[in-house]
Amino acid sequence: MIIDCHGHYTTAPKALEVWRNQQIANLATPHLGPKVSSLSISDDELRETIEQNQLRLLKERGLDMVVFSPRASFMAHHIGDFNTSATWSAICNELCFRVSTLFPDHFIGAAMLPQSPGVDPASCIPELERCINEYGFVAINLNPDPSGGYWNSPPLYDRHWYPIYEKMVEYDIPAMVHVSTSCNCNFHTTGAHYLNADTTAFMQCLTSDLFKDFPTLRFVIPHGGGAVPYHWGRFRGLAQELKKPDLREHLLKNIFFDTCVYHQPGIDLLTNVIPVENVLFASEMIGAVRGIDPQTGHYYDDTRRYIEGAALTDAQRGLIYEGNVRRVYPRLDQALKNRGR
């Protein structure tokens, strides 16, 4: 199988955005609505948005399954308060669940959490539990910066985050460390904020002993790990100066990188520097970079082409496409086994 561990519902029906805009317009007057019940999206509308977009590309590119979560830039945890985020998260997660029931052979859910700046992450646990227990989701997305580019939350190694980690360990699920919209004009959302956050999350883990407290905790750092593979020597050197163990021992039992890197030299670097066992296939199709590369004539986010073009053995490709994903996402592995796959 070829399993894409990084997909977002970026093509949701327009009604979802309309509802969200109404919610934002009434942050100060929530009694004016909108009510959750006023959002009506039919199964046929969901089918149309998926069949014409993600499912079409999935079939064209020869992929089998996508770990599917709400649109990252729409999470926007900085907007409103916890109740705002809780309502919005529940709506978005339910839509992804409905997609997974309409197309069970190709989509399985990962949960958006109702994070809110300054709010105890333990407040997210009911939604996390609902998505795992009722929806059969296999992972969560964890935003290390709910402020939207101002980084006023404690670093990932702080005990502030431990309630989430304890649940992740209990349910044996990974978290994709993924920020949302930047409201700081210094940081373009997808071109800077996302990649900065990937690098920042890795460095926060490097400077800490988080995985001594949680030896089975697993983070997937998206977008190829930001600057991490390119500056692997810098990180090794910093770990050495900080008297930390070698990075393979210190971090690579717990941290994994996806292949949302949109050119061949980038994938070549990733797979040369990072052990293949720590690389998970992903494309984030119809995401941040949707166009066609004039140099190749193919979509930038058709990442399978780069894996096929890399100097890898068939066994290594098998790990990237399937083996590593099933190991890092054991609930996905079990769901597939239950279906005879």
PDB file of N, CA and C in Angstrom, residues 202-300:
ATOM      1  N   PHE A 202      11.260  20.656  16.667  1.00  0.00           N
ATOM      2  CA  PHE A 202      12.380  19.732  16.771  1.00  0.00           C
ATOM      3  C   PHE A 202      13.399  20.234  17.792  1.00  0.00           C
ATOM      4  N   MET A 203      13.713  21.518  17.726  1.00  0.00           N
ATOM      5  CA  MET A 203      14.717  22.071  18.629  1.00  0.00           C
ATOM      6  C   MET A 203      14.234  22.046  20.079  1.00  0.00           C
ATOM      7  N   GLN A 204      12.957  22.277  20.308  1.00  0.00           N
ATOM      8  CA  GLN A 204      12.425  22.188  21.667  1.00  0.00           C
ATOM      9  C   GLN A 204      12.612  20.791  22.232  1.00  0.00           C
ATOM     10  N   CYS A 205      12.397  19.797  21.394  1.00  0.00           N
ATOM     11  CA  CYS A 205      12.592  18.415  21.839  1.00  0.00           C
ATOM     12  C   CYS A 205      14.074  18.123  22.064  1.00  0.00           C
ATOM     13  N   LEU A 206      14.921  18.668  21.199  1.00  0.00           N
ATOM     14  CA  LEU A 206      16.362  18.423  21.318  1.00  0.00           C
ATOM     15  C   LEU A 206      16.910  18.948  22.647  1.00  0.00           C
ATOM     16  N   THR A 207      16.461  20.113  23.067  1.00  0.00           N
ATOM     17  CA  THR A 207      17.013  20.734  24.272  1.00  0.00           C
ATOM     18  C   THR A 207      16.438  20.150  25.551  1.00  0.00           C
ATOM     19  N   SER A 208      15.506  19.224  25.436  1.00  0.00           N
ATOM     20  CA  SER A 208      14.816  18.688  26.609  1.00  0.00           C
ATOM     21  C   SER A 208      15.072  17.193  26.744  1.00  0.00           C
ATOM     22  N   ASP A 209      14.493  16.649  27.796  1.00  0.00           N
ATOM     23  CA  ASP A 209      14.489  15.204  28.005  1.00  0.00           C
ATOM     24  C   ASP A 209      13.049  14.693  28.019  1.00  0.00           C
ATOM     25  N   LEU A 210      12.224  15.274  27.166  1.00  0.00           N
ATOM     26  CA  LEU A 210      10.803  14.930  27.123  1.00  0.00           C
ATOM     27  C   LEU A 210      10.579  13.436  26.973  1.00  0.00           C
ATOM     28  N   PHE A 211      11.361  12.805  26.110  1.00  0.00           N
ATOM     29  CA  PHE A 211      11.092  11.404  25.801  1.00  0.00           C
ATOM     30  C   PHE A 211      11.597  10.451  26.881  1.00  0.00           C
ATOM     31  N   LYS A 212      12.281  10.978  27.896  1.00  0.00           N
ATOM     32  CA  LYS A 212      12.549  10.172  29.081  1.00  0.00           C
ATOM     33  C   LYS A 212      11.269  10.029  29.899  1.00  0.00           C
ATOM     34  N   ASP A 213      10.475  11.086  29.928  1.00  0.00           N
ATOM     35  CA  ASP A 213       9.192  11.014  30.628  1.00  0.00           C
ATOM     36  C   ASP A 213       8.164  10.226  29.826  1.00  0.00           C
ATOM     37  N   PHE A 214       8.260  10.302  28.495  1.00  0.00           N
ATOM     38  CA  PHE A 214       7.287   9.629  27.626  1.00  0.00           C
ATOM     39  C   PHE A 214       8.040   8.848  26.540  1.00  0.00           C
ATOM     40  N   PRO A 215       8.603   7.705  26.893  1.00  0.00           N
ATOM     41  CA  PRO A 215       9.448   6.980  25.935  1.00  0.00           C
ATOM     42  C   PRO A 215       8.707   6.452  24.715  1.00  0.00           C
ATOM     43  N   THR A 216       7.373   6.346  24.785  1.00  0.00           N
ATOM     44  CA  THR A 216       6.617   5.855  23.626  1.00  0.00           C
ATOM     45  C   THR A 216       5.875   6.966  22.884  1.00  0.00           C
ATOM     46  N   LEU A 217       6.077   8.211  23.291  1.00  0.00           N
ATOM     47  CA  LEU A 217       5.436   9.337  22.623  1.00  0.00           C
ATOM     48  C   LEU A 217       5.993   9.497  21.216  1.00  0.00           C
ATOM     49  N   ARG A 218       5.108   9.796  20.249  1.00  0.00           N
ATOM     50  CA  ARG A 218       5.554   9.919  18.864  1.00  0.00           C
ATOM     51  C   ARG A 218       5.035  11.205  18.250  1.00  0.00           C
ATOM     52  N   PHE A 219       5.970  11.977  17.678  1.00  0.00           N
ATOM     53  CA  PHE A 219       5.637  13.189  16.948  1.00  0.00           C
ATOM     54  C   PHE A 219       5.981  12.985  15.476  1.00  0.00           C
ATOM     55  N   VAL A 220       5.095  13.405  14.602  1.00  0.00           N
ATOM     56  CA  VAL A 220       5.392  13.514  13.179  1.00  0.00           C
ATOM     57  C   VAL A 220       5.580  14.985  12.881  1.00  0.00           C
ATOM     58  N   ILE A 221       6.776  15.343  12.429  1.00  0.00           N
ATOM     59  CA  ILE A 221       7.042  16.726  12.060  1.00  0.00           C
ATOM     60  C   ILE A 221       6.867  16.835  10.557  1.00  0.00           C
ATOM     61  N   PRO A 222       5.908  17.648  10.113  1.00  0.00           N
ATOM     62  CA  PRO A 222       5.559  17.675   8.688  1.00  0.00           C
ATOM     63  C   PRO A 222       6.518  18.514   7.853  1.00  0.00           C
ATOM     64  N   HIS A 223       6.190  18.584   6.557  1.00  0.00           N
ATOM     65  CA  HIS A 223       6.922  19.425   5.607  1.00  0.00           C
ATOM     66  C   HIS A 223       8.411  19.096   5.605  1.00  0.00           C
ATOM     67  N   GLY A 224       8.693  17.786   5.710  1.00  0.00           N
ATOM     68  CA  GLY A 224      10.072  17.337   5.664  1.00  0.00           C
ATOM     69  C   GLY A 224      10.911  17.732   6.854  1.00  0.00           C
ATOM     70  N   GLY A 225      10.277  18.241   7.912  1.00  0.00           N
ATOM     71  CA  GLY A 225      11.024  18.644   9.105  1.00  0.00           C
ATOM     72  C   GLY A 225      11.520  20.069   9.075  1.00  0.00           C
ATOM     73  N   GLY A 226      10.972  20.895   8.160  1.00  0.00           N
ATOM     74  CA  GLY A 226      11.430  22.279   8.107  1.00  0.00           C
ATOM     75  C   GLY A 226      12.899  22.346   7.731  1.00  0.00           C
ATOM     76  N   ALA A 227      13.698  23.024   8.539  1.00  0.00           N
ATOM     77  CA  ALA A 227      15.127  23.179   8.259  1.00  0.00           C
ATOM     78  C   ALA A 227      15.959  22.030   8.804  1.00  0.00           C
ATOM     79  N   VAL A 228      15.332  21.093   9.501  1.00  0.00           N
ATOM     80  CA  VAL A 228      16.096  20.092  10.253  1.00  0.00           C
ATOM     81  C   VAL A 228      17.034  19.259   9.375  1.00  0.00           C
ATOM     82  N   PRO A 229      16.548  18.603   8.318  1.00  0.00           N
ATOM     83  CA  PRO A 229      17.495  17.777   7.539  1.00  0.00           C
ATOM     84  C   PRO A 229      18.617  18.595   6.913  1.00  0.00           C
ATOM     85  N   TYR A 230      18.293  19.782   6.456  1.00  0.00           N
ATOM     86  CA  TYR A 230      19.292  20.628   5.791  1.00  0.00           C
ATOM     87  C   TYR A 230      20.399  21.042   6.750  1.00  0.00           C
ATOM     88  N   HIS A 231      20.051  21.182   8.027  1.00  0.00           N
ATOM     89  CA  HIS A 231      21.017  21.631   9.034  1.00  0.00           C
ATOM     90  C   HIS A 231      21.304  20.526  10.059  1.00  0.00           C
ATOM     91  N   TRP A 232      21.281  19.282   9.617  1.00  0.00           N
ATOM     92  CA  TRP A 232      21.463  18.163  10.533  1.00  0.00           C
ATOM     93  C   TRP A 232      22.780  18.264  11.305  1.00  0.00           C
ATOM     94  N   GLY A 233      23.830  18.726  10.656  1.00  0.00           N
ATOM     95  CA  GLY A 233      25.108  18.891  11.342  1.00  0.00           C
ATOM     96  C   GLY A 233      25.030  19.906  12.466  1.00  0.00           C
ATOM     97  N   ARG A 234      24.284  20.980  12.229  1.00  0.00           N
ATOM     98  CA  ARG A 234      24.104  21.988  13.284  1.00  0.00           C
ATOM     99  C   ARG A 234      23.395  21.368  14.492  1.00  0.00           C
ATOM    100  N   PHE A 235      22.347  20.614  14.236  1.00  0.00           N
ATOM    101  CA  PHE A 235      21.600  20.025  15.349  1.00  0.00           C
ATOM    102  C   PHE A 235      22.415  18.967  16.081  1.00  0.00           C
ATOM    103  N   ARG A 236      23.188  18.183  15.340  1.00  0.00           N
ATOM    104  CA  ARG A 236      24.068  17.215  15.988  1.00  0.00           C
ATOM    105  C   ARG A 236      25.091  17.928  16.869  1.00  0.00           C
ATOM    106  N   GLY A 237      25.640  19.020  16.333  1.00  0.00           N
ATOM    107  CA  GLY A 237      26.632  19.772  17.097  1.00  0.00           C
ATOM    108  C   GLY A 237      26.050  20.411  18.341  1.00  0.00           C
ATOM    109  N   LEU A 238      24.835  20.962  18.222  1.00  0.00           N
ATOM    110  CA  LEU A 238      24.191  21.566  19.381  1.00  0.00           C
ATOM    111  C   LEU A 238      23.875  20.518  20.442  1.00  0.00           C
ATOM    112  N   ALA A 239      23.417  19.359  20.005  1.00  0.00           N
ATOM    113  CA  ALA A 239      23.145  18.289  20.962  1.00  0.00           C
ATOM    114  C   ALA A 239      24.424  17.889  21.694  1.00  0.00           C
ATOM    115  N   GLN A 240      25.510  17.835  20.968  1.00  0.00           N
ATOM    116  CA  GLN A 240      26.799  17.478  21.564  1.00  0.00           C
ATOM    117  C   GLN A 240      27.206  18.511  22.608  1.00  0.00           C
ATOM    118  N   GLU A 241      27.050  19.803  22.263  1.00  0.00           N
ATOM    119  CA  GLU A 241      27.414  20.852  23.212  1.00  0.00           C
ATOM    120  C   GLU A 241      26.528  20.831  24.457  1.00  0.00           C
ATOM    121  N   LEU A 242      25.279  20.414  24.278  1.00  0.00           N
ATOM    122  CA  LEU A 242      24.334  20.356  25.395  1.00  0.00           C
ATOM    123  C   LEU A 242      24.454  19.053  26.181  1.00  0.00           C
ATOM    124  N   LYS A 243      25.423  18.221  25.815  1.00  0.00           N
ATOM    125  CA  LYS A 243      25.661  16.940  26.492  1.00  0.00           C
ATOM    126  C   LYS A 243      24.478  15.989  26.352  1.00  0.00           C
ATOM    127  N   LYS A 244      23.805  16.095  25.218  1.00  0.00           N
ATOM    128  CA  LYS A 244      22.717  15.173  24.920  1.00  0.00           C
ATOM    129  C   LYS A 244      23.269  13.970  24.164  1.00  0.00           C
ATOM    130  N   PRO A 245      22.543  12.869  24.195  1.00  0.00           N
ATOM    131  CA  PRO A 245      23.002  11.706  23.435  1.00  0.00           C
ATOM    132  C   PRO A 245      22.964  11.985  21.934  1.00  0.00           C
ATOM    133  N   ASP A 246      23.565  11.083  21.168  1.00  0.00           N
ATOM    134  CA  ASP A 246      23.460  11.161  19.713  1.00  0.00           C
ATOM    135  C   ASP A 246      21.993  11.248  19.319  1.00  0.00           C
ATOM    136  N   LEU A 247      21.698  12.029  18.275  1.00  0.00           N
ATOM    137  CA  LEU A 247      20.302  12.304  17.930  1.00  0.00           C
ATOM    138  C   LEU A 247      19.512  11.047  17.598  1.00  0.00           C
ATOM    139  N   ARG A 248      20.154  10.031  17.061  1.00  0.00           N
ATOM    140  CA  ARG A 248      19.413   8.793  16.780  1.00  0.00           C
ATOM    141  C   ARG A 248      18.865   8.204  18.066  1.00  0.00           C
ATOM    142  N   GLU A 249      19.638   8.295  19.131  1.00  0.00           N
ATOM    143  CA  GLU A 249      19.195   7.770  20.415  1.00  0.00           C
ATOM    144  C   GLU A 249      18.294   8.765  21.140  1.00  0.00           C
ATOM    145  N   HIS A 250      18.625  10.041  21.037  1.00  0.00           N
ATOM    146  CA  HIS A 250      17.944  11.078  21.804  1.00  0.00           C
ATOM    147  C   HIS A 250      16.544  11.370  21.258  1.00  0.00           C
ATOM    148  N   LEU A 251      16.384  11.362  19.916  1.00  0.00           N
ATOM    149  CA  LEU A 251      15.126  11.825  19.338  1.00  0.00           C
ATOM    150  C   LEU A 251      14.492  10.885  18.315  1.00  0.00           C
ATOM    151  N   LEU A 252      15.286  10.122  17.599  1.00  0.00           N
ATOM    152  CA  LEU A 252      14.736   9.443  16.427  1.00  0.00           C
ATOM    153  C   LEU A 252      13.972   8.164  16.740  1.00  0.00           C
ATOM    154  N   LYS A 253      13.850   7.825  18.012  1.00  0.00           N
ATOM    155  CA  LYS A 253      12.902   6.778  18.387  1.00  0.00           C
ATOM    156  C   LYS A 253      11.496   7.346  18.536  1.00  0.00           C
ATOM    157  N   ASN A 254      11.404   8.665  18.545  1.00  0.00           N
ATOM    158  CA  ASN A 254      10.132   9.329  18.849  1.00  0.00           C
ATOM    159  C   ASN A 254       9.690  10.358  17.818  1.00  0.00           C
ATOM    160  N   ILE A 255      10.598  10.820  16.974  1.00  0.00           N
ATOM    161  CA  ILE A 255      10.287  11.878  16.008  1.00  0.00           C
ATOM    162  C   ILE A 255      10.454  11.328  14.592  1.00  0.00           C
ATOM    163  N   PHE A 256       9.463  11.677  13.754  1.00  0.00           N
ATOM    164  CA  PHE A 256       9.436  11.204  12.376  1.00  0.00           C
ATOM    165  C   PHE A 256       9.150  12.389  11.459  1.00  0.00           C
ATOM    166  N   PHE A 257       9.552  12.268  10.208  1.00  0.00           N
ATOM    167  CA  PHE A 257       9.435  13.359   9.252  1.00  0.00           C
ATOM    168  C   PHE A 257       8.616  12.883   8.055  1.00  0.00           C
ATOM    169  N   ASP A 258       7.745  13.749   7.538  1.00  0.00           N
ATOM    170  CA  ASP A 258       6.987  13.353   6.356  1.00  0.00           C
ATOM    171  C   ASP A 258       7.659  13.871   5.089  1.00  0.00           C
ATOM    172  N   THR A 259       7.115  13.481   3.943  1.00  0.00           N
ATOM    173  CA  THR A 259       7.742  13.801   2.651  1.00  0.00           C
ATOM    174  C   THR A 259       7.056  14.942   1.916  1.00  0.00           C
ATOM    175  N   CYS A 260       6.451  15.869   2.649  1.00  0.00           N
ATOM    176  CA  CYS A 260       5.841  17.031   1.994  1.00  0.00           C
ATOM    177  C   CYS A 260       6.937  18.032   1.647  1.00  0.00           C
ATOM    178  N   VAL A 261       7.785  17.621   0.737  1.00  0.00           N
ATOM    179  CA  VAL A 261       8.901  18.406   0.211  1.00  0.00           C
ATOM    180  C   VAL A 261       8.737  18.381  -1.301  1.00  0.00           C
ATOM    181  N   TYR A 262       8.676  19.546  -1.934  1.00  0.00           N
ATOM    182  CA  TYR A 262       8.113  19.603  -3.275  1.00  0.00           C
ATOM    183  C   TYR A 262       9.130  19.767  -4.401  1.00  0.00           C
ATOM    184  N   HIS A 263      10.290  19.116  -4.256  1.00  0.00           N
ATOM    185  CA  HIS A 263      11.203  19.011  -5.392  1.00  0.00           C
ATOM    186  C   HIS A 263      12.130  17.832  -5.137  1.00  0.00           C
ATOM    187  N   GLN A 264      12.706  17.306  -6.203  1.00  0.00           N
ATOM    188  CA  GLN A 264      13.531  16.102  -6.092  1.00  0.00           C
ATOM    189  C   GLN A 264      14.762  16.300  -5.214  1.00  0.00           C
ATOM    190  N   PRO A 265      15.514  17.396  -5.364  1.00  0.00           N
ATOM    191  CA  PRO A 265      16.688  17.554  -4.492  1.00  0.00           C
ATOM    192  C   PRO A 265      16.327  17.567  -3.006  1.00  0.00           C
ATOM    193  N   GLY A 266      15.158  18.103  -2.681  1.00  0.00           N
ATOM    194  CA  GLY A 266      14.744  18.126  -1.281  1.00  0.00           C
ATOM    195  C   GLY A 266      14.484  16.735  -0.734  1.00  0.00           C
ATOM    196  N   ILE A 267      13.803  15.908  -1.506  1.00  0.00           N
ATOM    197  CA  ILE A 267      13.561  14.526  -1.082  1.00  0.00           C
ATOM    198  C   ILE A 267      14.869  13.749  -1.035  1.00  0.00           C
ATOM    199  N   ASP A 268      15.745  14.005  -1.998  1.00  0.00           N
ATOM    200  CA  ASP A 268      17.051  13.330  -1.987  1.00  0.00           C
ATOM    201  C   ASP A 268      17.811  13.659  -0.703  1.00  0.00           C
ATOM    202  N   LEU A 269      17.779  14.927  -0.313  1.00  0.00           N
ATOM    203  CA  LEU A 269      18.450  15.337   0.918  1.00  0.00           C
ATOM    204  C   LEU A 269      17.809  14.660   2.122  1.00  0.00           C
ATOM    205  N   LEU A 270      16.482  14.708   2.198  1.00  0.00           N
ATOM    206  CA  LEU A 270      15.763  14.117   3.326  1.00  0.00           C
ATOM    207  C   LEU A 270      16.122  12.647   3.500  1.00  0.00           C
ATOM    208  N   THR A 271      16.078  11.894   2.408  1.00  0.00           N
ATOM    209  CA  THR A 271      16.304  10.454   2.505  1.00  0.00           C
ATOM    210  C   THR A 271      17.777  10.100   2.632  1.00  0.00           C
ATOM    211  N   ASN A 272      18.674  11.027   2.308  1.00  0.00           N
ATOM    212  CA  ASN A 272      20.106  10.795   2.526  1.00  0.00           C
ATOM    213  C   ASN A 272      20.516  11.082   3.962  1.00  0.00           C
ATOM    214  N   VAL A 273      19.875  12.094   4.575  1.00  0.00           N
ATOM    215  CA  VAL A 273      20.301  12.557   5.896  1.00  0.00           C
ATOM    216  C   VAL A 273      19.558  11.841   7.018  1.00  0.00           C
ATOM    217  N   ILE A 274      18.237  11.730   6.873  1.00  0.00           N
ATOM    218  CA  ILE A 274      17.404  11.134   7.915  1.00  0.00           C
ATOM    219  C   ILE A 274      17.286   9.633   7.662  1.00  0.00           C
ATOM    220  N   PRO A 275      17.437   8.802   8.681  1.00  0.00           N
ATOM    221  CA  PRO A 275      17.269   7.363   8.465  1.00  0.00           C
ATOM    222  C   PRO A 275      15.915   7.061   7.816  1.00  0.00           C
ATOM    223  N   VAL A 276      15.931   6.165   6.849  1.00  0.00           N
ATOM    224  CA  VAL A 276      14.699   5.856   6.114  1.00  0.00           C
ATOM    225  C   VAL A 276      13.596   5.405   7.066  1.00  0.00           C
ATOM    226  N   GLU A 277      13.953   4.782   8.172  1.00  0.00           N
ATOM    227  CA  GLU A 277      12.960   4.316   9.148  1.00  0.00           C
ATOM    228  C   GLU A 277      12.192   5.458   9.790  1.00  0.00           C
ATOM    229  N   ASN A 278      12.682   6.674   9.638  1.00  0.00           N
ATOM    230  CA  ASN A 278      12.032   7.843  10.236  1.00  0.00           C
ATOM    231  C   ASN A 278      11.338   8.723   9.215  1.00  0.00           C
ATOM    232  N   VAL A 279      11.170   8.240   7.990  1.00  0.00           N
ATOM    233  CA  VAL A 279      10.542   9.020   6.924  1.00  0.00           C
ATOM    234  C   VAL A 279       9.208   8.380   6.558  1.00  0.00           C
ATOM    235  N   LEU A 280       8.136   9.189   6.597  1.00  0.00           N
ATOM    236  CA  LEU A 280       6.792   8.722   6.308  1.00  0.00           C
ATOM    237  C   LEU A 280       6.271   9.408   5.051  1.00  0.00           C
ATOM    238  N   PHE A 281       5.663   8.627   4.180  1.00  0.00           N
ATOM    239  CA  PHE A 281       5.137   9.218   2.951  1.00  0.00           C
ATOM    240  C   PHE A 281       3.978  10.170   3.244  1.00  0.00           C
ATOM    241  N   ALA A 282       3.987  11.304   2.551  1.00  0.00           N
ATOM    242  CA  ALA A 282       2.907  12.281   2.656  1.00  0.00           C
ATOM    243  C   ALA A 282       2.993  13.236   1.483  1.00  0.00           C
ATOM    244  N   SER A 283       1.878  13.880   1.189  1.00  0.00           N
ATOM    245  CA  SER A 283       1.870  14.850   0.092  1.00  0.00           C
ATOM    246  C   SER A 283       1.147  16.148   0.435  1.00  0.00           C
ATOM    247  N   GLU A 284       0.236  16.117   1.424  1.00  0.00           N
ATOM    248  CA  GLU A 284      -0.599  17.290   1.725  1.00  0.00           C
ATOM    249  C   GLU A 284      -1.251  17.807   0.431  1.00  0.00           C
ATOM    250  N   MET A 285      -1.799  16.873  -0.335  1.00  0.00           N
ATOM    251  CA  MET A 285      -2.346  17.232  -1.644  1.00  0.00           C
ATOM    252  C   MET A 285      -3.450  18.269  -1.536  1.00  0.00           C
ATOM    253  N   ILE A 286      -3.479  19.145  -2.514  1.00  0.00           N
ATOM    254  CA  ILE A 286      -4.390  20.296  -2.548  1.00  0.00           C
ATOM    255  C   ILE A 286      -4.213  21.113  -1.276  1.00  0.00           C
ATOM    256  N   GLY A 287      -2.951  21.371  -0.957  1.00  0.00           N
ATOM    257  CA  GLY A 287      -2.639  22.107   0.252  1.00  0.00           C
ATOM    258  C   GLY A 287      -1.957  23.418  -0.056  1.00  0.00           C
ATOM    259  N   ALA A 288      -0.792  23.614   0.544  1.00  0.00           N
ATOM    260  CA  ALA A 288      -0.122  24.905   0.445  1.00  0.00           C
ATOM    261  C   ALA A 288       0.381  25.201  -0.962  1.00  0.00           C
ATOM    262  N   VAL A 289       0.795  24.152  -1.683  1.00  0.00           N
ATOM    263  CA  VAL A 289       1.381  24.345  -3.015  1.00  0.00           C
ATOM    264  C   VAL A 289       0.595  23.488  -3.999  1.00  0.00           C
ATOM    265  N   ARG A 290      -0.277  24.126  -4.768  1.00  0.00           N
ATOM    266  CA  ARG A 290      -1.226  23.385  -5.598  1.00  0.00           C
ATOM    267  C   ARG A 290      -0.905  23.411  -7.086  1.00  0.00           C
ATOM    268  N   GLY A 291       0.084  24.188  -7.479  1.00  0.00           N
ATOM    269  CA  GLY A 291       0.327  24.395  -8.897  1.00  0.00           C
ATOM    270  C   GLY A 291       1.181  23.311  -9.529  1.00  0.00           C
ATOM    271  N   ILE A 292       1.442  23.502 -10.827  1.00  0.00           N
ATOM    272  CA  ILE A 292       2.273  22.598 -11.607  1.00  0.00           C
ATOM    273  C   ILE A 292       3.653  23.222 -11.772  1.00  0.00           C
ATOM    274  N   ASP A 293       4.675  22.431 -11.536  1.00  0.00           N
ATOM    275  CA  ASP A 293       6.058  22.878 -11.669  1.00  0.00           C
ATOM    276  C   ASP A 293       6.398  22.973 -13.154  1.00  0.00           C
ATOM    277  N   PRO A 294       6.692  24.161 -13.675  1.00  0.00           N
ATOM    278  CA  PRO A 294       6.992  24.288 -15.105  1.00  0.00           C
ATOM    279  C   PRO A 294       8.262  23.544 -15.520  1.00  0.00           C
ATOM    280  N   GLN A 295       9.118  23.235 -14.566  1.00  0.00           N
ATOM    281  CA  GLN A 295      10.343  22.509 -14.895  1.00  0.00           C
ATOM    282  C   GLN A 295      10.087  21.028 -15.139  1.00  0.00           C
ATOM    283  N   THR A 296       9.018  20.500 -14.539  1.00  0.00           N
ATOM    284  CA  THR A 296       8.745  19.065 -14.671  1.00  0.00           C
ATOM    285  C   THR A 296       7.433  18.766 -15.381  1.00  0.00           C
ATOM    286  N   GLY A 297       6.515  19.735 -15.373  1.00  0.00           N
ATOM    287  CA  GLY A 297       5.192  19.504 -15.940  1.00  0.00           C
ATOM    288  C   GLY A 297       4.268  18.737 -15.029  1.00  0.00           C
ATOM    289  N   HIS A 298       4.686  18.512 -13.789  1.00  0.00           N
ATOM    290  CA  HIS A 298       3.875  17.767 -12.829  1.00  0.00           C
ATOM    291  C   HIS A 298       3.558  18.651 -11.623  1.00  0.00           C
ATOM    292  N   TYR A 299       2.513  18.268 -10.883  1.00  0.00           N
ATOM    293  CA  TYR A 299       2.166  19.000  -9.678  1.00  0.00           C
ATOM    294  C   TYR A 299       3.322  18.951  -8.671  1.00  0.00           C
ATOM    295  N   TYR A 300       3.583  20.088  -8.041  1.00  0.00           N
ATOM    296  CA  TYR A 300       4.599  20.128  -7.007  1.00  0.00           C
ATOM    297  C   TYR A 300       4.334  19.090  -5.917  1.00  0.00           C
TER     298      TYR A 300
END
